[in-house]
Amino acid sequence: MAKDPVRVLVTGAAGQIGYALVPMIARGVMLGTDQPVILHMLDIPPAAEALNGVKMELVDAAFPLLKGVVATTDVVEACTGVNIAVMVGGFPRKEGMERKDVMTKNVSIYKSQASALEKHAAAGCKVLVVANPANTNALILKEFAPSIPEKNITCLTRLDHNRALGQISERLSVPVCDVKNVIIWGNHSSSQYPDVNHATVATPSGDKPVRELVKDDFITTVQQRGAAIIKARKLSSALSAASSACDHIRDWVLGTTEGTWVSMGVYSDGSYNVPAGLIYSFPVTCQNGEWKIVQGLPIDEFSRKKLDLTAEELSEEKALAYSCLN
Ligand SMILES: NC(=O)c1ccc[n+]([C@@H]2O[C@H](COP(=O)([O-])OP(=O)(O)OC[C@H]3O[C@@H](n4cnc5c(N)ncnc54)[C@H](O)[C@@H]3O)[C@@H](O)[C@H]2O)c1
Ligand SMILES: O=C(O)C[C@H](O)C(=O)O
């Protein structure tokens, strides 16, 4: 029997990530090729005409799984009945800026959209915040939507996770699908800690650790990859961000592969001595639509410092966000 359609909200849908993301969702990349979807696209009034153009293209592409499109500048209409919300709307950073430099503009958006989601989304709606500063926007959304369970509010660090897999694949000249279990700890910012201590590469004689093989500037390359893309494109990453957003939701909803974990920005419960109450990127596995932090990984002294450093930045961002909202 055909499945009922799932309603997926994409905010900022007229922007560059939105333009890359909505066809992926309509093709089944996010929720599976047997899952019909209804797309809800939100943008602001100055982008209304462009948003309508995106809607026209979605109609023209005749995606078999796409059962409807809502394109609107009305946040209530956009949020009504949605099962999944991908929050991309906001302002991207430009060359020379840190992600927290877009804080003032973006956190106030997340405060106001929190209440619309809380009041109008479907029960159990899963939220992914992509717009920067992603962890702190997600935290603001969580705090101003207190009735949405904290387990349902996450932010995107899967792009950093995928970048780390890509770097290992390039450095070791192995297919990216053979590499697994990197970890992005902490903030989606240059303080993040891309950790290869537990990563492996598949070989004919079993999985082998990559720790000793990946050295040099691996950590800074991953930390600075967003800035490198902005320098090269004069625009921030879009196709890789959209693809990683699909990976994040797909694994959350459909589950991670046995023996593999992924990185997600989730509400900290104090695991690994990360202060509770931050949205922090951890290694997680997913099953039955729920994520769970991978427990018990040994953390060496070098890693401990890195985990703490990025947690400190997130605590500072949280304070800054609140000062912007006052
Ligand atoms: N977490 C990640 O891995 C990651 C990766 C890439 C980009 N980003 C971030 O994603 C965000 C979007 O990037 P982009 O390149 O698509 O930017 P963009 O400027 O091309 O698009 C953003 C869109 O958001 C819209 N918008 C602004 N305010 C809005 C509001 N209140 N409600 C709804 N829509 C609104 C804009 O009109 C625009 O269409 C940026 O903050 C960027 O820094 C995050
Ligand atoms: O770096 C940025 O500002 C955009 C995005 O967060 C990225 O990592 O590509």
GROMACS .gro file of C-alpha atoms and ligand atoms in nm:
model
  379
    1MET     CA    1   0.000   0.000   0.000
    2ALA     CA    2   0.127   0.349  -0.085
    3LYS     CA    3   0.258   0.545   0.212
    4ASP     CA    4   0.092   0.867   0.327
    5PRO     CA    5   0.290   1.176   0.225
    6VAL     CA    6   0.528   1.332   0.476
    7ARG     CA    7   0.521   1.712   0.499
    8VAL     CA    8   0.871   1.860   0.484
    9LEU     CA    9   0.932   2.228   0.558
   10VAL     CA   10   1.234   2.403   0.406
   11THR     CA   11   1.283   2.761   0.524
   12GLY     CA   12   1.495   2.993   0.311
   13ALA     CA   13   1.381   2.781   0.017
   14ALA     CA   14   1.453   3.050  -0.242
   15GLY     CA   15   1.820   3.061  -0.136
   16GLN     CA   16   2.106   2.859  -0.273
   17ILE     CA   17   2.087   2.566  -0.031
   18GLY     CA   18   1.709   2.560  -0.071
   19TYR     CA   19   1.744   2.543  -0.449
   20ALA     CA   20   1.976   2.242  -0.420
   21LEU     CA   21   1.777   2.075  -0.142
   22VAL     CA   22   1.416   2.075  -0.258
   23PRO     CA   23   1.474   1.861  -0.569
   24MET     CA   24   1.669   1.612  -0.358
   25ILE     CA   25   1.374   1.584  -0.118
   26ALA     CA   26   1.128   1.554  -0.407
   27ARG     CA   27   1.338   1.273  -0.560
   28GLY     CA   28   1.339   1.067  -0.241
   29VAL     CA   29   1.702   1.129  -0.143
   30MET     CA   30   1.600   1.237   0.208
   31LEU     CA   31   1.320   0.997   0.301
   32GLY     CA   32   1.348   0.712   0.052
   33THR     CA   33   1.227   0.645  -0.298
   34ASP     CA   34   0.900   0.495  -0.172
   35GLN     CA   35   0.805   0.792   0.046
   36PRO     CA   36   0.573   1.057  -0.106
   37VAL     CA   37   0.633   1.411   0.020
   38ILE     CA   38   0.455   1.744   0.033
   39LEU     CA   39   0.702   2.032   0.032
   40HIS     CA   40   0.638   2.342   0.242
   41MET     CA   41   0.870   2.624   0.132
   42LEU     CA   42   0.907   2.945   0.331
   43ASP     CA   43   1.096   3.260   0.244
   44ILE     CA   44   1.062   3.631   0.317
   45PRO     CA   45   0.849   3.871   0.108
   46PRO     CA   46   1.141   4.017  -0.097
   47ALA     CA   47   1.213   3.659  -0.214
   48ALA     CA   48   0.848   3.573  -0.290
   49GLU     CA   49   0.884   3.592  -0.668
   50ALA     CA   50   1.198   3.378  -0.667
   51LEU     CA   51   1.023   3.131  -0.436
   52ASN     CA   52   0.735   3.107  -0.680
   53GLY     CA   53   0.991   3.037  -0.954
   54VAL     CA   54   1.126   2.744  -0.750
   55LYS     CA   55   0.771   2.615  -0.714
   56MET     CA   56   0.722   2.642  -1.091
   57GLU     CA   57   1.039   2.439  -1.149
   58LEU     CA   58   0.926   2.173  -0.903
   59VAL     CA   59   0.601   2.139  -1.098
   60ASP     CA   60   0.794   2.129  -1.427
   61ALA     CA   61   1.025   1.853  -1.302
   62ALA     CA   62   0.719   1.626  -1.251
   63PHE     CA   63   0.868   1.436  -0.957
   64PRO     CA   64   0.654   1.126  -0.905
   65LEU     CA   65   0.693   1.139  -0.523
   66LEU     CA   66   0.594   1.506  -0.495
   67LYS     CA   67   0.229   1.523  -0.389
   68GLY     CA   68   0.203   1.895  -0.326
   69VAL     CA   69   0.394   2.221  -0.284
   70VAL     CA   70   0.314   2.503  -0.043
   71ALA     CA   71   0.523   2.813  -0.127
   72THR     CA   72   0.459   3.096   0.114
   73THR     CA   73   0.596   3.392   0.304
   74ASP     CA   74   0.356   3.323   0.590
   75VAL     CA   75   0.536   3.137   0.867
   76VAL     CA   76   0.214   2.990   1.012
   77GLU     CA   77   0.103   2.849   0.676
   78ALA     CA   78   0.455   2.714   0.622
   79CYS     CA   79   0.475   2.537   0.959
   80THR     CA   80   0.123   2.395   0.969
   81GLY     CA   81   0.121   2.016   0.990
   82VAL     CA   82   0.488   1.965   0.904
   83ASN     CA   83   0.654   1.639   1.011
   84ILE     CA   84   1.010   1.748   0.931
   85ALA     CA   85   1.146   2.102   0.941
   86VAL     CA   86   1.476   2.189   0.775
   87MET     CA   87   1.562   2.539   0.888
   88VAL     CA   88   1.789   2.698   0.628
   89GLY     CA   89   1.647   3.051   0.628
   90GLY     CA   90   1.888   3.317   0.740
   91PHE     CA   91   2.193   3.508   0.628
   92PRO     CA   92   2.511   3.330   0.516
   93ARG     CA   93   2.853   3.460   0.616
   94LYS     CA   94   3.078   3.625   0.362
   95GLU     CA   95   3.454   3.597   0.312
   96GLY     CA   96   3.648   3.703   0.623
   97MET     CA   97   3.357   3.653   0.865
   98GLU     CA   98   3.327   3.387   1.136
   99ARG     CA   99   2.991   3.208   1.157
  100LYS     CA  100   2.908   3.380   1.482
  101ASP     CA  101   2.929   3.714   1.296
  102VAL     CA  102   2.583   3.638   1.152
  103MET     CA  103   2.450   3.582   1.504
  104THR     CA  104   2.252   3.902   1.551
  105LYS     CA  105   2.046   3.860   1.235
  106ASN     CA  106   1.993   3.488   1.261
  107VAL     CA  107   1.911   3.414   1.625
  108SER     CA  108   1.614   3.650   1.624
  109ILE     CA  109   1.472   3.458   1.326
  110TYR     CA  110   1.501   3.134   1.523
  111LYS     CA  111   1.331   3.280   1.827
  112SER     CA  112   1.027   3.385   1.623
  113GLN     CA  113   1.009   3.068   1.413
  114ALA     CA  114   1.030   2.853   1.729
  115SER     CA  115   0.684   2.955   1.839
  116ALA     CA  116   0.533   2.900   1.493
  117LEU     CA  117   0.674   2.547   1.486
  118GLU     CA  118   0.566   2.478   1.843
  119LYS     CA  119   0.208   2.586   1.773
  120HIS     CA  120   0.154   2.455   1.421
  121ALA     CA  121   0.389   2.165   1.335
  122ALA     CA  122   0.264   1.806   1.356
  123ALA     CA  123   0.324   1.624   1.684
  124GLY     CA  124   0.669   1.463   1.683
  125CYS     CA  125   0.807   1.702   1.419
  126LYS     CA  126   1.182   1.653   1.375
  127VAL     CA  127   1.379   1.976   1.335
  128LEU     CA  128   1.716   2.022   1.166
  129VAL     CA  129   1.877   2.367   1.187
  130VAL     CA  130   2.119   2.441   0.905
  131ALA     CA  131   2.148   2.821   0.918
  132ASN     CA  132   2.447   2.959   1.104
  133PRO     CA  133   2.542   2.974   1.382
  134ALA     CA  134   2.369   2.637   1.353
  135ASN     CA  135   2.421   2.500   1.707
  136THR     CA  136   2.319   2.822   1.874
  137ASN     CA  137   2.021   2.884   1.644
  138ALA     CA  138   1.903   2.532   1.734
  139LEU     CA  139   1.947   2.605   2.103
  140ILE     CA  140   1.745   2.927   2.073
  141LEU     CA  141   1.476   2.738   1.881
  142LYS     CA  142   1.468   2.474   2.157
  143GLU     CA  143   1.444   2.730   2.434
  144PHE     CA  144   1.164   2.926   2.268
  145ALA     CA  145   0.968   2.614   2.173
  146PRO     CA  146   0.963   2.445   2.513
  147SER     CA  147   0.690   2.196   2.421
  148ILE     CA  148   0.896   2.045   2.137
  149PRO     CA  149   1.096   1.763   2.301
  150GLU     CA  150   1.468   1.840   2.305
  151LYS     CA  151   1.538   1.508   2.131
  152ASN     CA  152   1.355   1.647   1.826
  153ILE     CA  153   1.579   1.952   1.778
  154THR     CA  154   1.916   1.904   1.608
  155CYS     CA  155   2.166   2.098   1.400
  156LEU     CA  156   2.373   2.008   1.097
  157THR     CA  157   2.731   1.893   1.151
  158ARG     CA  158   2.694   1.608   0.903
  159LEU     CA  159   2.854   1.830   0.641
  160ASP     CA  160   3.169   1.848   0.855
  161HIS     CA  161   3.146   1.471   0.913
  162ASN     CA  162   3.122   1.411   0.538
  163ARG     CA  163   3.409   1.653   0.476
  164ALA     CA  164   3.623   1.450   0.717
  165LEU     CA  165   3.532   1.126   0.533
  166GLY     CA  166   3.615   1.298   0.203
  167GLN     CA  167   3.955   1.416   0.329
  168ILE     CA  168   4.049   1.068   0.452
  169SER     CA  169   3.936   0.916   0.125
  170GLU     CA  170   4.151   1.162  -0.073
  171ARG     CA  171   4.455   1.131   0.152
  172LEU     CA  172   4.453   0.749   0.155
  173SER     CA  173   4.326   0.710  -0.203
  174VAL     CA  174   4.042   0.485  -0.091
  175PRO     CA  175   3.672   0.507  -0.188
  176VAL     CA  176   3.485   0.732   0.052
  177CYS     CA  177   3.227   0.458   0.116
  178ASP     CA  178   3.504   0.246   0.273
  179VAL     CA  179   3.572   0.506   0.544
  180LYS     CA  180   3.359   0.531   0.857
  181ASN     CA  181   3.330   0.645   1.217
  182VAL     CA  182   3.498   0.982   1.209
  183ILE     CA  183   3.353   1.217   1.469
  184ILE     CA  184   3.282   1.587   1.466
  185TRP     CA  185   3.271   1.709   1.824
  186GLY     CA  186   3.120   2.041   1.925
  187ASN     CA  187   3.039   2.349   1.726
  188HIS     CA  188   2.980   2.383   1.352
  189SER     CA  189   3.258   2.643   1.353
  190SER     CA  190   3.634   2.653   1.320
  191SER     CA  191   3.659   2.532   1.684
  192GLN     CA  192   3.499   2.196   1.594
  193TYR     CA  193   3.714   1.889   1.658
  194PRO     CA  194   3.727   1.644   1.365
  195ASP     CA  195   3.844   1.327   1.543
  196VAL     CA  196   3.994   1.033   1.350
  197ASN     CA  197   4.092   0.830   1.656
  198HIS     CA  198   3.811   0.578   1.606
  199ALA     CA  199   3.777   0.598   1.227
  200THR     CA  200   3.844   0.296   1.010
  201VAL     CA  201   3.887   0.207   0.647
  202ALA     CA  202   3.754  -0.120   0.506
  203THR     CA  203   4.019  -0.355   0.365
  204PRO     CA  204   3.990  -0.714   0.236
  205SER     CA  205   4.121  -0.831   0.575
  206GLY     CA  206   3.874  -0.623   0.779
  207ASP     CA  207   3.840  -0.266   0.907
  208LYS     CA  208   4.174  -0.095   0.980
  209PRO     CA  209   4.224   0.216   1.195
  210VAL     CA  210   4.324   0.530   1.006
  211ARG     CA  211   4.455   0.719   1.309
  212GLU     CA  212   4.825   0.680   1.226
  213LEU     CA  213   4.771   0.741   0.856
  214VAL     CA  214   4.591   1.074   0.871
  215LYS     CA  215   4.811   1.348   1.005
  216ASP     CA  216   4.940   1.682   0.882
  217ASP     CA  217   4.678   1.946   0.842
  218PHE     CA  218   4.370   1.718   0.846
  219ILE     CA  219   4.207   1.889   1.144
  220THR     CA  220   4.253   2.244   1.016
  221THR     CA  221   4.150   2.147   0.664
  222VAL     CA  222   3.816   2.018   0.790
  223GLN     CA  223   3.773   2.308   1.033
  224GLN     CA  224   3.841   2.561   0.756
  225ARG     CA  225   3.662   2.388   0.469
  226GLY     CA  226   3.358   2.615   0.484
  227ALA     CA  227   3.584   2.921   0.455
  228ALA     CA  228   3.779   2.758   0.168
  229ILE     CA  229   3.452   2.702  -0.023
  230ILE     CA  230   3.348   3.064   0.033
  231LYS     CA  231   3.689   3.182  -0.093
  232ALA     CA  232   3.661   2.966  -0.404
  233ARG     CA  233   3.292   3.019  -0.489
  234LYS     CA  234   3.237   3.361  -0.334
  235LEU     CA  235   2.931   3.187  -0.193
  236SER     CA  236   2.901   2.941   0.092
  237SER     CA  237   2.863   2.569   0.034
  238ALA     CA  238   2.526   2.468  -0.104
  239LEU     CA  239   2.520   2.132  -0.284
  240SER     CA  240   2.725   1.962  -0.013
  241ALA     CA  241   2.516   2.129   0.259
  242ALA     CA  242   2.192   2.015   0.093
  243SER     CA  243   2.320   1.661   0.042
  244SER     CA  244   2.442   1.639   0.403
  245ALA     CA  245   2.105   1.768   0.530
  246CYS     CA  246   1.943   1.476   0.344
  247ASP     CA  247   2.195   1.234   0.499
  248HIS     CA  248   2.119   1.373   0.847
  249ILE     CA  249   1.742   1.333   0.819
  250ARG     CA  250   1.759   1.001   0.634
  251ASP     CA  251   1.974   0.840   0.901
  252TRP     CA  252   1.767   0.993   1.181
  253VAL     CA  253   1.438   0.866   1.034
  254LEU     CA  254   1.547   0.541   0.869
  255GLY     CA  255   1.838   0.447   1.099
  256THR     CA  256   2.216   0.425   1.077
  257THR     CA  257   2.392   0.117   0.942
  258GLU     CA  258   2.497  -0.144   1.200
  259GLY     CA  259   2.849  -0.066   1.326
  260THR     CA  260   2.849   0.288   1.189
  261TRP     CA  261   2.791   0.615   1.363
  262VAL     CA  262   2.738   0.966   1.226
  263SER     CA  263   2.778   1.314   1.375
  264MET     CA  264   2.475   1.521   1.473
  265GLY     CA  265   2.441   1.841   1.674
  266VAL     CA  266   2.213   1.734   1.961
  267TYR     CA  267   2.115   1.853   2.305
  268SER     CA  268   2.392   1.759   2.546
  269ASP     CA  269   2.298   1.542   2.844
  270GLY     CA  270   2.648   1.579   2.992
  271SER     CA  271   2.793   1.279   2.803
  272TYR     CA  272   3.174   1.299   2.770
  273ASN     CA  273   3.165   1.577   3.033
  274VAL     CA  274   3.027   1.820   2.778
  275PRO     CA  275   2.818   2.075   2.970
  276ALA     CA  276   2.451   1.979   2.962
  277GLY     CA  277   2.224   2.230   2.790
  278LEU     CA  278   2.435   2.302   2.483
  279ILE     CA  279   2.358   2.180   2.131
  280TYR     CA  280   2.687   1.998   2.070
  281SER     CA  281   2.794   1.762   1.794
  282PHE     CA  282   2.842   1.404   1.914
  283PRO     CA  283   2.880   1.063   1.751
  284VAL     CA  284   2.530   0.911   1.736
  285THR     CA  285   2.355   0.602   1.612
  286CYS     CA  286   1.989   0.614   1.511
  287GLN     CA  287   1.715   0.353   1.532
  288ASN     CA  288   1.335   0.376   1.516
  289GLY     CA  289   1.350   0.751   1.454
  290GLU     CA  290   1.560   0.826   1.766
  291TRP     CA  291   1.927   0.921   1.797
  292LYS     CA  292   2.148   0.796   2.077
  293ILE     CA  293   2.492   0.929   2.171
  294VAL     CA  294   2.762   0.660   2.130
  295GLN     CA  295   2.897   0.604   2.480
  296GLY     CA  296   3.226   0.487   2.624
  297LEU     CA  297   3.474   0.596   2.357
  298PRO     CA  298   3.817   0.658   2.510
  299ILE     CA  299   3.916   1.027   2.494
  300ASP     CA  300   4.288   1.103   2.511
  301GLU     CA  301   4.436   1.421   2.659
  302PHE     CA  302   4.473   1.595   2.322
  303SER     CA  303   4.109   1.522   2.235
  304ARG     CA  304   3.987   1.625   2.582
  305LYS     CA  305   4.131   1.974   2.533
  306LYS     CA  306   3.969   2.002   2.191
  307LEU     CA  307   3.629   1.886   2.323
  308ASP     CA  308   3.649   2.146   2.602
  309LEU     CA  309   3.761   2.428   2.374
  310THR     CA  310   3.466   2.393   2.138
  311ALA     CA  311   3.227   2.358   2.437
  312GLU     CA  312   3.363   2.686   2.575
  313GLU     CA  313   3.295   2.857   2.243
  314LEU     CA  314   2.938   2.727   2.247
  315SER     CA  315   2.883   2.858   2.601
  316GLU     CA  316   3.012   3.199   2.487
  317GLU     CA  317   2.787   3.189   2.179
  318LYS     CA  318   2.489   3.107   2.399
  319ALA     CA  319   2.558   3.413   2.615
  320LEU     CA  320   2.607   3.629   2.305
  321ALA     CA  321   2.284   3.500   2.153
  322TYR     CA  322   2.088   3.595   2.462
  323SER     CA  323   2.248   3.940   2.464
  324CYS     CA  324   2.139   3.984   2.098
  325LEU     CA  325   1.782   3.890   2.189
  326ASN     CA  326   1.758   4.139   2.478
  327LIG     N1  327   2.534   2.394   0.901
  327LIG     C1  328   2.594   2.389   0.785
  327LIG     O1  329   2.667   2.291   0.758
  327LIG     C2  330   2.578   2.496   0.681
  327LIG     C3  331   2.634   2.478   0.555
  327LIG     C4  332   2.616   2.577   0.459
  327LIG     C5  333   2.545   2.692   0.489
  327LIG     N2  334   2.494   2.708   0.612
  327LIG     C6  335   2.413   2.824   0.647
  327LIG     O2  336   2.282   2.807   0.589
  327LIG     C7  337   2.220   2.935   0.573
  327LIG     C8  338   2.164   2.950   0.433
  327LIG     O3  339   2.267   2.951   0.338
  327LIG     P1  340   2.238   2.984   0.185
  327LIG     O4  341   2.369   2.976   0.117
  327LIG     O5  342   2.124   2.905   0.135
  327LIG     O6  343   2.196   3.136   0.196
  327LIG     P2  344   2.108   3.222   0.093
  327LIG     O7  345   2.128   3.366   0.130
  327LIG     O8  346   2.133   3.180  -0.047
  327LIG     O9  347   1.960   3.177   0.129
  327LIG     C9  348   1.903   3.204   0.252
  327LIG    C10  349   1.756   3.227   0.228
  327LIG    O10  350   1.695   3.251   0.355
  327LIG    C11  351   1.596   3.349   0.334
  327LIG     N3  352   1.558   3.408   0.462
  327LIG    C12  353   1.613   3.512   0.530
  327LIG     N4  354   1.544   3.537   0.642
  327LIG    C13  355   1.444   3.446   0.646
  327LIG    C14  356   1.336   3.423   0.736
  327LIG     N5  357   1.321   3.497   0.845
  327LIG     N6  358   1.251   3.322   0.709
  327LIG    C15  359   1.265   3.246   0.598
  327LIG     N7  360   1.364   3.266   0.508
  327LIG    C16  361   1.451   3.364   0.533
  327LIG    C17  362   1.660   3.447   0.237
  327LIG    O11  363   1.563   3.531   0.174
  327LIG    C18  364   1.726   3.350   0.139
  327LIG    O12  365   1.639   3.313   0.035
  327LIG    C19  366   2.327   3.036   0.608
  327LIG    O13  367   2.310   3.078   0.743
  327LIG    C20  368   2.457   2.956   0.593
  327LIG    O14  369   2.562   3.012   0.667
  327LIG    C21  370   2.507   2.612   0.709
  328LIG     O1  371   3.114   2.820   0.639
  328LIG     C1  372   3.006   2.875   0.624
  328LIG     O2  373   2.980   2.989   0.663
  328LIG     C2  374   2.897   2.799   0.552
  328LIG     C3  375   2.878   2.665   0.611
  328LIG     O3  376   2.863   2.669   0.749
  328LIG     C4  377   2.988   2.567   0.573
  328LIG     O4  378   3.043   2.503   0.661
  328LIG     O5  379   3.016   2.556   0.452
   0.00000   0.00000   0.00000
